[in-house]
Amino acid sequence: MSLKEEIERRRTFAIVSHPDAGKTTLTEKLLLFGGAIHVAGAVKSNKIKKTATSDFMEIERQRGISVATSVMGFEYDGVKINILDTPGHQDFAEDTFRTLTAVDSVIVVVDAAKGVEAQTEKLMKVCRMRKTPVIVFVNKVDREGKDPFDLLDEIEKQLEIHVHPLSWPVGMGQRLQGVYNILDRKMYYFSGDDKTKAEEPQEFKDINAPEVDKKLGERNAEKLREDLDLITGVYPTFDNQEYLDAKVAPIFFGSALYNFGVKELLESFIRIAPSPQPSQTIERQVSPYEDKFSGFVFKIHANMDPNHRDRIAFVKICSGTFHRNTNYTHVQLGRQLKFSSPTAFMAQKTSVVEEAYAGDIIGLHDTGNFKIGDTLTEGENMHFKGLPSFSPEMFRYIENSDPMKAKQLAKGIDQLMDEGVAQLFTLTMNGRKIIGTVGALQFEVIEYRLLHEYGAQCRYEPASLYKACWVRPNDKAEWEDFKKRKFKSIAKDKYDRDVYLAESAYELQMAQEKFKGLEFFFTSEF
Ligand code: G4P
């Protein structure tokens, strides 16, 4: 197979949802179709237990298992599918955001009864920012849910994207008869007793034919016709390019638990979803089809077991072919590195690979060479963009509680931040350090790891802050004035960029109104 064909047949994507909407169940069913697993429950048992919200050691223990499930690769119908898992935990992790920077598309799972929930909205913001194509799977139609039209409205409003239903439920919950595939004009019947097999789909070439009434019952057939009329009125034709341009999200309905609508989702997905896309570096755009290998680190997984201090750097291949035991340039370090045991993720197992292609994710054993965002190339000096820091939601001052171990603490904080565990802001005024995270759990993780890996003891003090804002000073004089007036709230991030730590939404709004020559951003890349 040519390099072009190898790359074109790849689909690298993430499934995201609010906890409990059914991400794990859907992932599992997709893996079953791909033959990647043979029994249901295989993924589930790896899932971090929802009750363990404050028991982070348990989470870490399970996280160990989850390295293998961080990326799940399998083949389906000649297509190489790479599903990137995002942490399935109540607490948001920085990892979740960064994983989205390594995918070409996203499937969003929404619970039919609950509709769009908070975490989905947040994740969708990242997709919108990156213009990532999104498909929405409305799950749990085997249960009573919201009216499908209301759901479409809700998705459109809350996810801020136009929608286009490609399948449509006939009834829901107890009255669920099946799902009608709008593009294929086929009706997939739901048979509640058999969890895996539904009746063969029936083609409704003419939705007005009397056989449709016979099959669905008069009332349901009439309702389906009305719904379809409305749908074709509002959403005339589906344009795949609009989906690829992230302007329209195709919507599918189904039940992951009953494996219903999942195969149709998968088959539509491989047909319409994008193959690996070009990536942007500071210097130039990189096409996946370039012969020369390039890639970047988007995630670092540290082993918390003190006997095995190894780390795995997850690299997204952006162009060409990666080969084992070959020298590559680590651009940020300016050094050549060679990897003897790069790992590929196939069917939930990790194995050493000889080569991997653009679109694939590989795991590299790391002894501390890698930071998030680092670039590997065949010698070219370029730096991948698109791995912004997002404003944290929670902030605490971090203080040293053992004066003898100040050095260890500084080193530990530095390395943990390189790994992307959280973000560090240093106040310009007095050098005090503030840790910002997207989930409360990370504070515990940092404290634990500082103690066990660096022998340093830290203590937190509350910092009541609203957001970290990166600033674009269009008016230099105004910026100097702003820094003087707000000197207590000005800090530097890890990369020495200026950050305004706003105490409240109101304070930020006032700053925006008063200082028109400054622009404030919740992400570090703008
Ligand atoms: P998550 O990864 O998004 O957090 O969700 P997960 O797949 O774990 O699903 C959350 C709960 O919803 C699970 O029930 C799961 O069985 C159920 N579920 C998922 N898809 C469907 C569906 O299509 N229909 C129905 N009715 N339920 C669905 P649980 O009781 O929390 O877990 P378990 O004890 O069943 O494993």
Coordinates of C-alpha atoms and ligand atoms in Angstrom, one line a residue:
M1 CA 0.0 0.0 0.0
S2 CA 1.3 3.5 -0.8
L3 CA 2.0 6.0 1.9
K4 CA -1.0 8.0 0.6
E5 CA -3.4 5.0 0.8
E6 CA -2.1 4.1 4.3
I7 CA -2.8 7.6 5.5
E8 CA -6.1 8.1 3.7
R9 CA -7.5 5.0 5.4
R10 CA -7.0 6.3 8.9
R11 CA -9.6 7.9 11.1
T12 CA -8.3 9.3 14.4
F13 CA -11.0 10.6 16.7
A14 CA -12.2 10.9 20.3
I15 CA -15.5 10.1 21.9
V16 CA -16.5 12.7 24.4
S17 CA -19.5 13.0 26.7
H18 CA -20.6 14.2 30.1
P19 CA -20.0 11.3 32.6
D20 CA -22.7 8.6 32.4
A21 CA -24.0 9.6 28.9
G22 CA -22.6 6.3 27.6
K23 CA -19.1 7.0 26.2
T24 CA -17.7 3.8 27.6
T25 CA -20.6 1.6 26.5
L26 CA -20.4 3.1 23.0
T27 CA -16.6 2.7 22.8
E28 CA -17.0 -0.9 23.8
K29 CA -19.6 -1.6 21.1
L30 CA -17.4 0.0 18.5
L31 CA -14.5 -2.2 19.6
L32 CA -16.8 -5.3 19.4
F33 CA -17.6 -4.5 15.8
G34 CA -13.9 -4.1 15.0
G35 CA -13.2 -7.5 16.5
A36 CA -10.8 -5.7 18.9
I37 CA -12.5 -7.2 21.9
H38 CA -14.8 -10.3 22.1
V39 CA -16.7 -9.8 25.2
A40 CA -18.7 -6.9 26.5
G41 CA -17.4 -5.5 29.7
A42 CA -13.7 -5.5 28.7
V43 CA -13.5 -1.7 28.5
K44 CA -15.8 -1.2 31.4
S45 CA -13.7 -3.0 33.8
N46 CA -10.9 -0.6 33.0
K47 CA -13.1 2.3 33.7
I48 CA -12.3 4.5 36.6
K49 CA -15.0 3.9 39.2
K50 CA -17.3 6.9 39.5
T51 CA -17.6 6.5 43.3
A52 CA -13.9 6.9 43.7
T53 CA -14.0 10.7 43.2
S54 CA -11.8 11.5 46.1
D55 CA -9.8 8.4 46.2
F56 CA -7.2 9.4 43.7
M57 CA -4.7 6.6 44.5
E58 CA -7.4 4.2 43.4
I59 CA -7.8 6.3 40.3
E60 CA -4.1 6.2 39.7
R61 CA -4.0 2.5 40.1
Q62 CA -6.7 2.2 37.5
R63 CA -5.0 4.8 35.4
G64 CA -2.1 2.3 35.2
I65 CA -4.4 -0.1 33.4
S66 CA -5.8 2.7 31.3
V67 CA -2.5 3.3 29.4
A68 CA -3.5 0.6 27.1
T69 CA -6.9 2.0 26.6
S70 CA -5.7 5.6 26.1
V71 CA -5.7 4.8 22.4
M72 CA -7.6 2.0 20.9
G73 CA -6.7 1.0 17.4
F74 CA -8.6 -1.5 15.2
E75 CA -9.4 -2.3 11.6
Y76 CA -12.9 -2.1 10.2
D77 CA -13.7 -2.7 6.6
G78 CA -10.2 -1.7 5.5
V79 CA -10.2 1.4 7.6
K80 CA -7.7 1.9 10.4
I81 CA -9.6 3.4 13.3
N82 CA -7.8 5.1 16.3
I83 CA -10.1 6.0 19.2
L84 CA -8.4 8.3 21.7
D85 CA -9.9 7.9 25.1
T86 CA -10.4 10.9 27.3
P87 CA -10.4 10.4 31.1
G88 CA -13.8 9.1 32.2
H89 CA -13.9 10.9 35.4
Q90 CA -16.1 13.5 37.0
D91 CA -13.1 15.7 37.5
F92 CA -11.8 17.3 34.4
A93 CA -8.2 16.7 33.6
E94 CA -6.0 18.8 31.5
D95 CA -5.4 15.6 29.5
T96 CA -8.9 15.7 28.2
F97 CA -8.4 19.0 26.5
R98 CA -5.0 18.1 25.1
T99 CA -6.3 14.8 23.7
L100 CA -8.7 16.9 21.5
T101 CA -5.7 18.5 19.9
A102 CA -4.5 15.2 18.5
V103 CA -7.7 14.1 16.8
D104 CA -9.2 14.8 13.4
S105 CA -12.8 14.5 14.5
V106 CA -15.0 13.9 17.5
I107 CA -18.1 11.9 18.4
V108 CA -20.1 13.6 21.1
V109 CA -22.5 11.3 23.1
V110 CA -25.6 13.0 24.5
D111 CA -28.1 11.3 26.8
A112 CA -31.5 11.5 25.2
A113 CA -33.1 12.2 28.6
K114 CA -30.6 14.6 30.0
G115 CA -29.8 16.5 26.8
V116 CA -26.6 18.6 26.6
E117 CA -24.7 18.7 29.9
A118 CA -22.0 20.9 31.3
Q119 CA -18.9 18.9 30.4
T120 CA -20.0 18.4 26.9
E121 CA -20.4 22.1 26.4
K122 CA -16.9 22.7 27.6
L123 CA -15.4 20.1 25.4
M124 CA -17.3 21.4 22.5
K125 CA -15.8 24.8 23.0
V126 CA -12.4 23.3 22.3
C127 CA -13.8 21.6 19.2
R128 CA -15.2 24.8 17.9
M129 CA -11.9 26.6 18.5
R130 CA -10.0 24.0 16.5
K131 CA -12.8 23.6 13.9
T132 CA -12.9 19.9 14.6
P133 CA -15.7 18.1 12.7
V134 CA -18.3 16.7 15.2
I135 CA -20.9 14.0 15.0
V136 CA -23.5 13.8 17.8
F137 CA -24.8 10.4 18.9
V138 CA -28.0 10.8 20.9
N139 CA -27.9 7.7 23.2
K140 CA -30.3 5.8 25.4
V141 CA -33.4 6.1 23.1
D142 CA -34.5 2.8 24.7
R143 CA -35.5 4.9 27.6
E144 CA -37.9 7.7 27.8
G145 CA -36.2 10.8 26.6
K146 CA -36.8 14.4 25.4
D147 CA -38.6 15.0 22.2
P148 CA -36.1 14.6 19.4
F149 CA -36.9 18.0 17.9
D150 CA -36.3 19.6 21.3
L151 CA -33.0 17.7 21.5
L152 CA -32.0 19.1 18.1
D153 CA -32.8 22.6 19.2
E154 CA -30.9 22.1 22.5
I155 CA -27.8 20.7 20.7
E156 CA -27.9 23.5 18.2
K157 CA -28.1 26.2 20.9
Q158 CA -25.9 24.8 23.6
L159 CA -23.2 23.3 21.4
E160 CA -23.4 26.3 19.1
I161 CA -23.3 24.4 15.9
H162 CA -25.9 23.7 13.1
V163 CA -27.3 20.2 13.2
H164 CA -28.5 17.8 10.6
P165 CA -30.2 14.6 11.6
L166 CA -29.1 11.6 9.6
S167 CA -31.2 9.1 11.6
W168 CA -34.5 9.5 13.4
P169 CA -36.1 7.5 16.2
V170 CA -39.6 6.1 15.8
G171 CA -40.9 6.3 19.3
M172 CA -38.7 6.3 22.4
G173 CA -38.4 4.2 25.6
Q174 CA -41.2 1.7 25.9
R175 CA -42.6 2.7 22.5
L176 CA -39.4 2.6 20.6
Q177 CA -39.9 0.8 17.3
G178 CA -36.6 1.6 15.7
V179 CA -34.5 4.2 14.0
Y180 CA -35.0 5.4 10.5
N181 CA -31.8 6.1 8.5
I182 CA -32.6 9.2 6.6
L183 CA -29.8 8.9 4.0
D184 CA -30.3 5.2 3.2
R185 CA -34.1 5.3 3.7
K186 CA -33.9 2.2 5.8
M187 CA -35.8 1.4 9.0
Y188 CA -33.8 -0.4 11.6
Y189 CA -36.2 -2.2 14.0
F190 CA -35.5 -2.4 17.7
S191 CA -36.1 -5.7 19.4
G192 CA -35.8 -5.1 23.1
D193 CA -35.5 -8.8 24.0
D194 CA -32.4 -9.5 22.0
K195 CA -29.6 -7.2 23.1
T196 CA -27.4 -7.7 20.1
K197 CA -29.5 -8.5 17.1
A198 CA -32.1 -6.3 15.6
E199 CA -34.2 -7.4 12.7
E200 CA -32.8 -6.9 9.2
P201 CA -33.3 -3.3 8.2
Q202 CA -36.1 -2.7 5.9
E203 CA -35.8 -0.3 3.0
F204 CA -38.6 2.2 2.8
K205 CA -38.1 3.5 -0.8
D206 CA -41.5 5.2 -0.6
I207 CA -42.3 6.4 2.9
N208 CA -45.9 6.8 1.8
A209 CA -46.4 3.2 0.8
P210 CA -49.1 1.3 2.7
E211 CA -46.6 -1.3 3.8
V212 CA -45.0 1.3 6.1
D213 CA -48.3 1.7 7.9
K214 CA -48.6 -2.0 8.2
K215 CA -45.1 -2.3 9.6
L216 CA -45.2 0.6 12.0
G217 CA -48.9 1.0 12.7
E218 CA -50.9 3.8 11.2
R219 CA -50.2 6.4 13.9
N220 CA -46.5 5.8 14.0
A221 CA -46.2 5.8 10.3
E222 CA -48.1 9.0 10.0
K223 CA -45.9 10.6 12.8
L224 CA -42.7 9.5 11.0
R225 CA -43.9 11.0 7.8
E226 CA -44.7 14.3 9.5
D227 CA -41.4 14.3 11.2
L228 CA -39.5 13.6 8.0
D229 CA -41.5 16.3 6.2
L230 CA -40.5 18.7 8.9
I231 CA -36.8 17.6 8.8
T232 CA -36.5 17.9 5.0
G233 CA -38.2 21.3 5.3
V234 CA -35.7 22.6 7.9
Y235 CA -32.6 20.6 6.8
P236 CA -33.0 20.1 3.0
T237 CA -29.8 18.3 2.0
F238 CA -26.8 17.0 3.8
D239 CA -23.5 18.5 2.6
N240 CA -20.6 16.5 3.9
Q241 CA -18.2 19.4 3.3
E242 CA -20.2 21.5 5.8
Y243 CA -19.5 18.7 8.4
L244 CA -15.8 18.6 7.5
D245 CA -15.7 22.4 7.8
A246 CA -17.2 22.0 11.3
K247 CA -20.2 24.0 10.4
V248 CA -22.8 21.3 10.7
A249 CA -23.0 18.3 13.1
P250 CA -24.7 15.2 11.8
I251 CA -27.0 13.7 14.4
F252 CA -27.6 9.9 15.0
F253 CA -29.9 8.3 17.4
G254 CA -29.4 4.9 19.1
S255 CA -28.8 2.9 22.2
A256 CA -25.3 1.9 22.9
L257 CA -26.4 -0.5 25.6
Y258 CA -28.6 -2.5 23.2
N259 CA -26.1 -2.1 20.5
F260 CA -28.7 -0.4 18.5
G261 CA -27.8 2.2 15.9
V262 CA -24.1 1.7 16.6
K263 CA -23.2 -0.1 13.5
E264 CA -24.9 2.5 11.4
L265 CA -23.0 5.2 13.2
L266 CA -19.7 3.4 12.6
E267 CA -20.4 2.8 9.0
S268 CA -21.5 6.4 8.4
F269 CA -18.6 7.6 10.4
I270 CA -15.9 5.9 8.3
R271 CA -17.7 7.2 5.2
I272 CA -17.9 10.8 6.1
A273 CA -15.3 11.5 8.8
P274 CA -12.0 13.1 7.8
S275 CA -8.7 11.2 7.3
P276 CA -5.6 12.8 8.8
Q277 CA -5.6 16.6 8.3
P278 CA -2.8 19.1 7.8
S279 CA -1.2 20.4 11.0
Q280 CA 0.1 23.9 11.7
T281 CA 3.5 24.7 12.9
I282 CA 4.8 28.2 13.7
E283 CA 7.0 28.0 10.6
R284 CA 4.6 26.4 8.0
Q285 CA 1.7 24.0 7.4
V286 CA 2.5 20.3 7.4
S287 CA 0.7 17.9 5.2
P288 CA 0.2 14.4 6.5
Y289 CA 1.3 13.1 3.1
E290 CA 4.8 14.5 3.3
D291 CA 7.4 11.8 3.1
K292 CA 9.3 13.0 6.1
F293 CA 8.2 12.1 9.6
S294 CA 7.0 14.7 12.1
G295 CA 5.0 14.6 15.2
F296 CA 4.3 16.2 18.6
V297 CA 3.9 15.1 22.2
F298 CA 0.3 15.7 23.4
K299 CA 0.2 13.6 26.6
I300 CA 2.7 12.2 29.1
H301 CA 1.7 9.4 31.3
A302 CA 3.8 9.0 34.4
N303 CA 3.9 5.8 36.3
M304 CA 3.2 6.5 39.9
D305 CA 4.6 3.2 41.1
P306 CA 7.9 4.2 42.8
N307 CA 9.6 1.0 41.5
H308 CA 8.8 1.9 37.9
R309 CA 9.5 5.5 37.3
D310 CA 9.1 5.3 33.6
R311 CA 7.0 7.7 31.6
I312 CA 5.3 7.3 28.3
A313 CA 5.1 10.2 25.9
F314 CA 2.2 10.0 23.5
V315 CA 3.1 11.3 20.1
K316 CA 0.7 12.1 17.3
I317 CA 2.3 11.5 14.0
C318 CA 1.5 14.5 11.8
S319 CA 3.3 13.5 8.6
G320 CA 5.1 10.6 6.9
T321 CA 6.2 7.3 8.4
F322 CA 7.8 6.8 11.8
H323 CA 10.4 4.0 12.0
R324 CA 11.8 2.2 15.0
N325 CA 15.5 2.6 15.8
T326 CA 15.9 5.6 13.6
N327 CA 17.4 8.9 14.7
Y328 CA 14.9 11.8 15.0
T329 CA 15.5 15.4 16.0
H330 CA 13.9 16.5 19.2
V331 CA 13.6 20.1 18.1
Q332 CA 13.2 21.7 21.6
L333 CA 16.3 19.9 23.0
G334 CA 18.2 20.2 19.7
R335 CA 19.2 16.5 20.1
Q336 CA 18.9 13.3 18.1
L337 CA 16.9 10.6 19.8
K338 CA 16.3 7.0 18.8
F339 CA 13.5 4.8 20.0
S340 CA 14.0 1.1 20.3
S341 CA 10.6 0.1 21.7
P342 CA 8.0 2.5 20.3
T343 CA 4.5 1.3 21.2
A344 CA 1.5 1.0 19.1
F345 CA -2.0 0.7 20.4
M346 CA -4.0 -2.0 18.7
A347 CA -7.0 -3.6 20.1
Q348 CA -6.4 -2.5 23.6
K349 CA -3.0 -4.0 23.7
T350 CA 0.3 -2.3 23.4
S351 CA 3.0 -3.8 21.2
V352 CA 6.3 -2.7 19.8
V353 CA 5.9 -1.4 16.3
E354 CA 8.4 -1.1 13.4
E355 CA 6.6 1.7 11.7
A356 CA 3.6 3.9 12.1
Y357 CA 1.9 6.5 9.8
A358 CA 0.5 10.0 9.9
G359 CA -2.7 9.8 11.9
D360 CA -1.4 7.2 14.3
I361 CA -0.5 7.6 17.9
I362 CA 2.7 6.0 19.3
G363 CA 3.9 5.7 22.8
L364 CA 7.6 6.4 23.5
H365 CA 9.3 5.4 26.7
D366 CA 10.7 8.5 28.2
T367 CA 13.3 9.2 30.9
G368 CA 12.5 12.9 31.2
N369 CA 13.3 14.2 27.7
F370 CA 9.8 15.2 26.8
K371 CA 7.5 18.0 27.6
I372 CA 4.0 18.6 26.3
G373 CA 4.1 20.1 22.9
D374 CA 7.6 18.9 22.0
T375 CA 8.2 18.3 18.3
L376 CA 10.1 15.4 16.6
T377 CA 11.2 15.7 13.0
E378 CA 13.7 14.3 10.5
G379 CA 15.9 17.4 11.1
E380 CA 13.6 20.3 10.2
N381 CA 13.4 23.1 12.7
M382 CA 9.7 23.5 13.3
H383 CA 7.3 23.8 16.2
F384 CA 3.7 22.4 16.2
K385 CA 1.0 24.8 17.3
G386 CA -2.4 24.0 18.5
L387 CA -1.6 22.9 22.0
P388 CA -2.8 25.9 23.9
S389 CA -3.1 26.2 27.6
F390 CA -6.7 26.7 28.7
S391 CA -7.6 28.9 31.6
P392 CA -7.9 26.7 34.7
E393 CA -11.0 26.9 36.8
M394 CA -9.4 26.4 40.2
F395 CA -6.5 28.1 41.8
R396 CA -4.4 27.7 44.9
Y397 CA -1.2 29.2 46.2
I398 CA 1.4 26.5 46.6
E399 CA 3.9 27.0 49.4
N400 CA 6.8 25.0 50.7
S401 CA 6.3 23.4 54.0
D402 CA 9.8 22.0 54.5
P403 CA 12.4 24.8 54.1
M404 CA 15.2 22.2 53.7
K405 CA 13.6 20.9 50.5
A406 CA 13.0 24.1 48.6
K407 CA 15.1 22.9 45.7
Q408 CA 13.3 19.6 45.4
L409 CA 10.0 21.4 45.5
A410 CA 11.0 23.7 42.7
K411 CA 12.2 20.8 40.6
G412 CA 9.1 18.8 41.3
I413 CA 6.8 21.6 40.4
D414 CA 8.7 22.3 37.2
Q415 CA 8.6 18.7 36.0
L416 CA 5.0 18.1 36.9
M417 CA 4.1 21.2 34.9
D418 CA 6.1 20.0 32.0
E419 CA 4.1 16.8 32.1
G420 CA 1.0 19.0 31.9
V421 CA -0.5 17.9 35.3
A422 CA -1.6 21.5 35.9
Q423 CA -0.5 25.1 35.2
L424 CA 1.8 27.3 37.2
F425 CA 1.5 31.1 37.4
T426 CA 4.1 33.3 39.2
L427 CA 2.9 36.6 40.5
T428 CA 5.2 39.4 39.1
M429 CA 4.7 41.4 42.3
N430 CA 6.3 39.0 44.8
G431 CA 7.1 35.7 43.0
R432 CA 4.4 33.7 44.8
K433 CA 3.4 30.6 42.9
I434 CA -0.2 29.7 42.0
I435 CA -1.3 26.4 40.7
G436 CA -4.2 26.3 38.4
T437 CA -6.2 23.2 37.5
V438 CA -9.3 22.2 35.7
G439 CA -10.3 19.7 38.4
A440 CA -9.9 19.6 42.2
L441 CA -8.3 16.1 42.1
Q442 CA -5.1 17.4 40.5
F443 CA -4.2 19.3 43.7
E444 CA -4.1 16.0 45.5
V445 CA -2.2 14.3 42.8
I446 CA 0.4 17.1 42.8
E447 CA 0.8 17.0 46.6
Y448 CA 1.2 13.2 46.6
R449 CA 3.6 13.1 43.7
L450 CA 5.8 15.9 45.1
L451 CA 6.2 14.0 48.3
H452 CA 6.7 10.5 46.9
E453 CA 8.7 11.4 43.8
Y454 CA 10.7 14.4 44.9
G455 CA 10.6 14.2 48.7
A456 CA 9.1 17.7 48.8
Q457 CA 6.3 18.8 51.0
C458 CA 3.8 21.4 49.8
R459 CA 0.9 23.2 51.3
Y460 CA -1.9 25.0 49.6
E461 CA -3.5 28.3 50.4
P462 CA -6.8 29.4 48.9
A463 CA -6.6 31.8 46.0
S464 CA -9.9 33.2 45.1
L465 CA -9.6 33.7 41.4
Y466 CA -12.0 33.5 38.5
K467 CA -9.9 32.9 35.4
A468 CA -6.4 33.3 34.0
C469 CA -6.5 35.5 30.9
W470 CA -3.7 35.8 28.4
V471 CA -3.4 39.3 27.1
R472 CA -2.9 40.8 23.7
P473 CA -1.6 44.3 24.3
N474 CA -2.6 46.2 21.2
D475 CA -1.9 49.5 22.9
K476 CA 1.4 49.3 24.7
A477 CA 0.9 52.4 26.8
E478 CA -2.4 51.1 28.0
W479 CA -0.8 47.8 28.9
E480 CA 1.8 49.5 31.0
D481 CA -0.9 51.5 32.7
F482 CA -3.0 48.3 33.2
K483 CA 0.0 46.5 34.8
K484 CA 0.5 49.3 37.2
R485 CA -3.1 49.5 38.3
K486 CA -3.6 45.7 38.5
F487 CA -0.1 44.9 39.7
K488 CA -1.5 42.4 42.3
S489 CA -3.1 40.4 39.6
I490 CA -0.3 40.2 36.9
A491 CA 1.6 37.0 36.6
K492 CA 3.8 35.0 34.2
D493 CA 2.9 31.6 33.0
K494 CA 5.4 28.8 32.5
Y495 CA 6.5 30.1 29.2
D496 CA 7.0 33.7 30.5
R497 CA 3.8 34.9 28.9
D498 CA 1.9 37.7 30.6
V499 CA -1.3 36.6 32.3
Y500 CA -4.0 38.6 34.1
L501 CA -5.5 36.7 37.0
A502 CA -9.1 38.1 37.2
E503 CA -10.8 37.7 40.5
S504 CA -14.3 37.7 39.2
A505 CA -16.3 37.8 36.0
Y506 CA -17.3 41.3 36.9
E507 CA -13.7 42.5 37.4
L508 CA -12.8 41.1 34.0
Q509 CA -15.7 42.8 32.4
M510 CA -14.7 46.1 33.9
A511 CA -11.2 45.6 32.6
Q512 CA -12.5 44.8 29.1
E513 CA -14.7 47.9 29.2
K514 CA -12.0 50.3 30.5
F515 CA -9.0 49.0 28.6
K516 CA -10.1 48.9 25.0
G517 CA -6.6 48.6 23.8
L518 CA -6.2 45.2 25.4
E519 CA -7.7 41.9 24.4
F520 CA -8.2 39.1 27.0
F521 CA -8.2 35.4 26.1
F522 CA -9.0 32.3 28.1
T523 CA -6.5 30.3 26.1
S524 CA -2.8 30.9 25.5
E525 CA -3.0 30.6 21.7
F526 CA -5.1 33.2 20.0
Ligands
G4P1 P1 -19.8 7.1 30.5 O1 -18.6 6.3 30.0 O2 -20.2 8.2 29.6 O3 -19.6 7.6 31.9 O4 -21.1 6.2 30.6 P2 -21.2 4.6 30.6 O5 -20.9 4.0 29.3 O6 -20.4 4.0 31.7 O7 -22.7 4.5 30.9 C1 -23.3 5.0 32.0 C2 -24.6 4.2 32.4 O8 -25.5 4.3 31.4 C3 -24.3 2.7 32.6 O9 -25.1 2.2 33.6 C4 -24.7 2.1 31.2 O10 -25.0 0.8 31.3 C5 -25.9 3.0 30.9 N1 -26.1 3.1 29.4 C6 -25.2 3.4 28.5 N2 -25.8 3.4 27.2 C7 -27.1 3.1 27.5 C8 -28.2 3.0 26.6 O11 -28.1 3.1 25.4 N3 -29.4 2.7 27.2 C9 -29.5 2.6 28.6 N4 -30.7 2.4 29.0 N5 -28.5 2.7 29.4 C10 -27.3 3.0 28.9 P3 -24.7 2.0 35.0 O12 -25.8 1.4 35.8 O13 -24.0 3.2 35.6 O14 -23.5 1.0 34.9 P4 -23.6 -0.6 34.7 O15 -23.8 -1.0 36.1 O16 -24.7 -0.8 33.8 O17 -22.3 -0.9 34.2

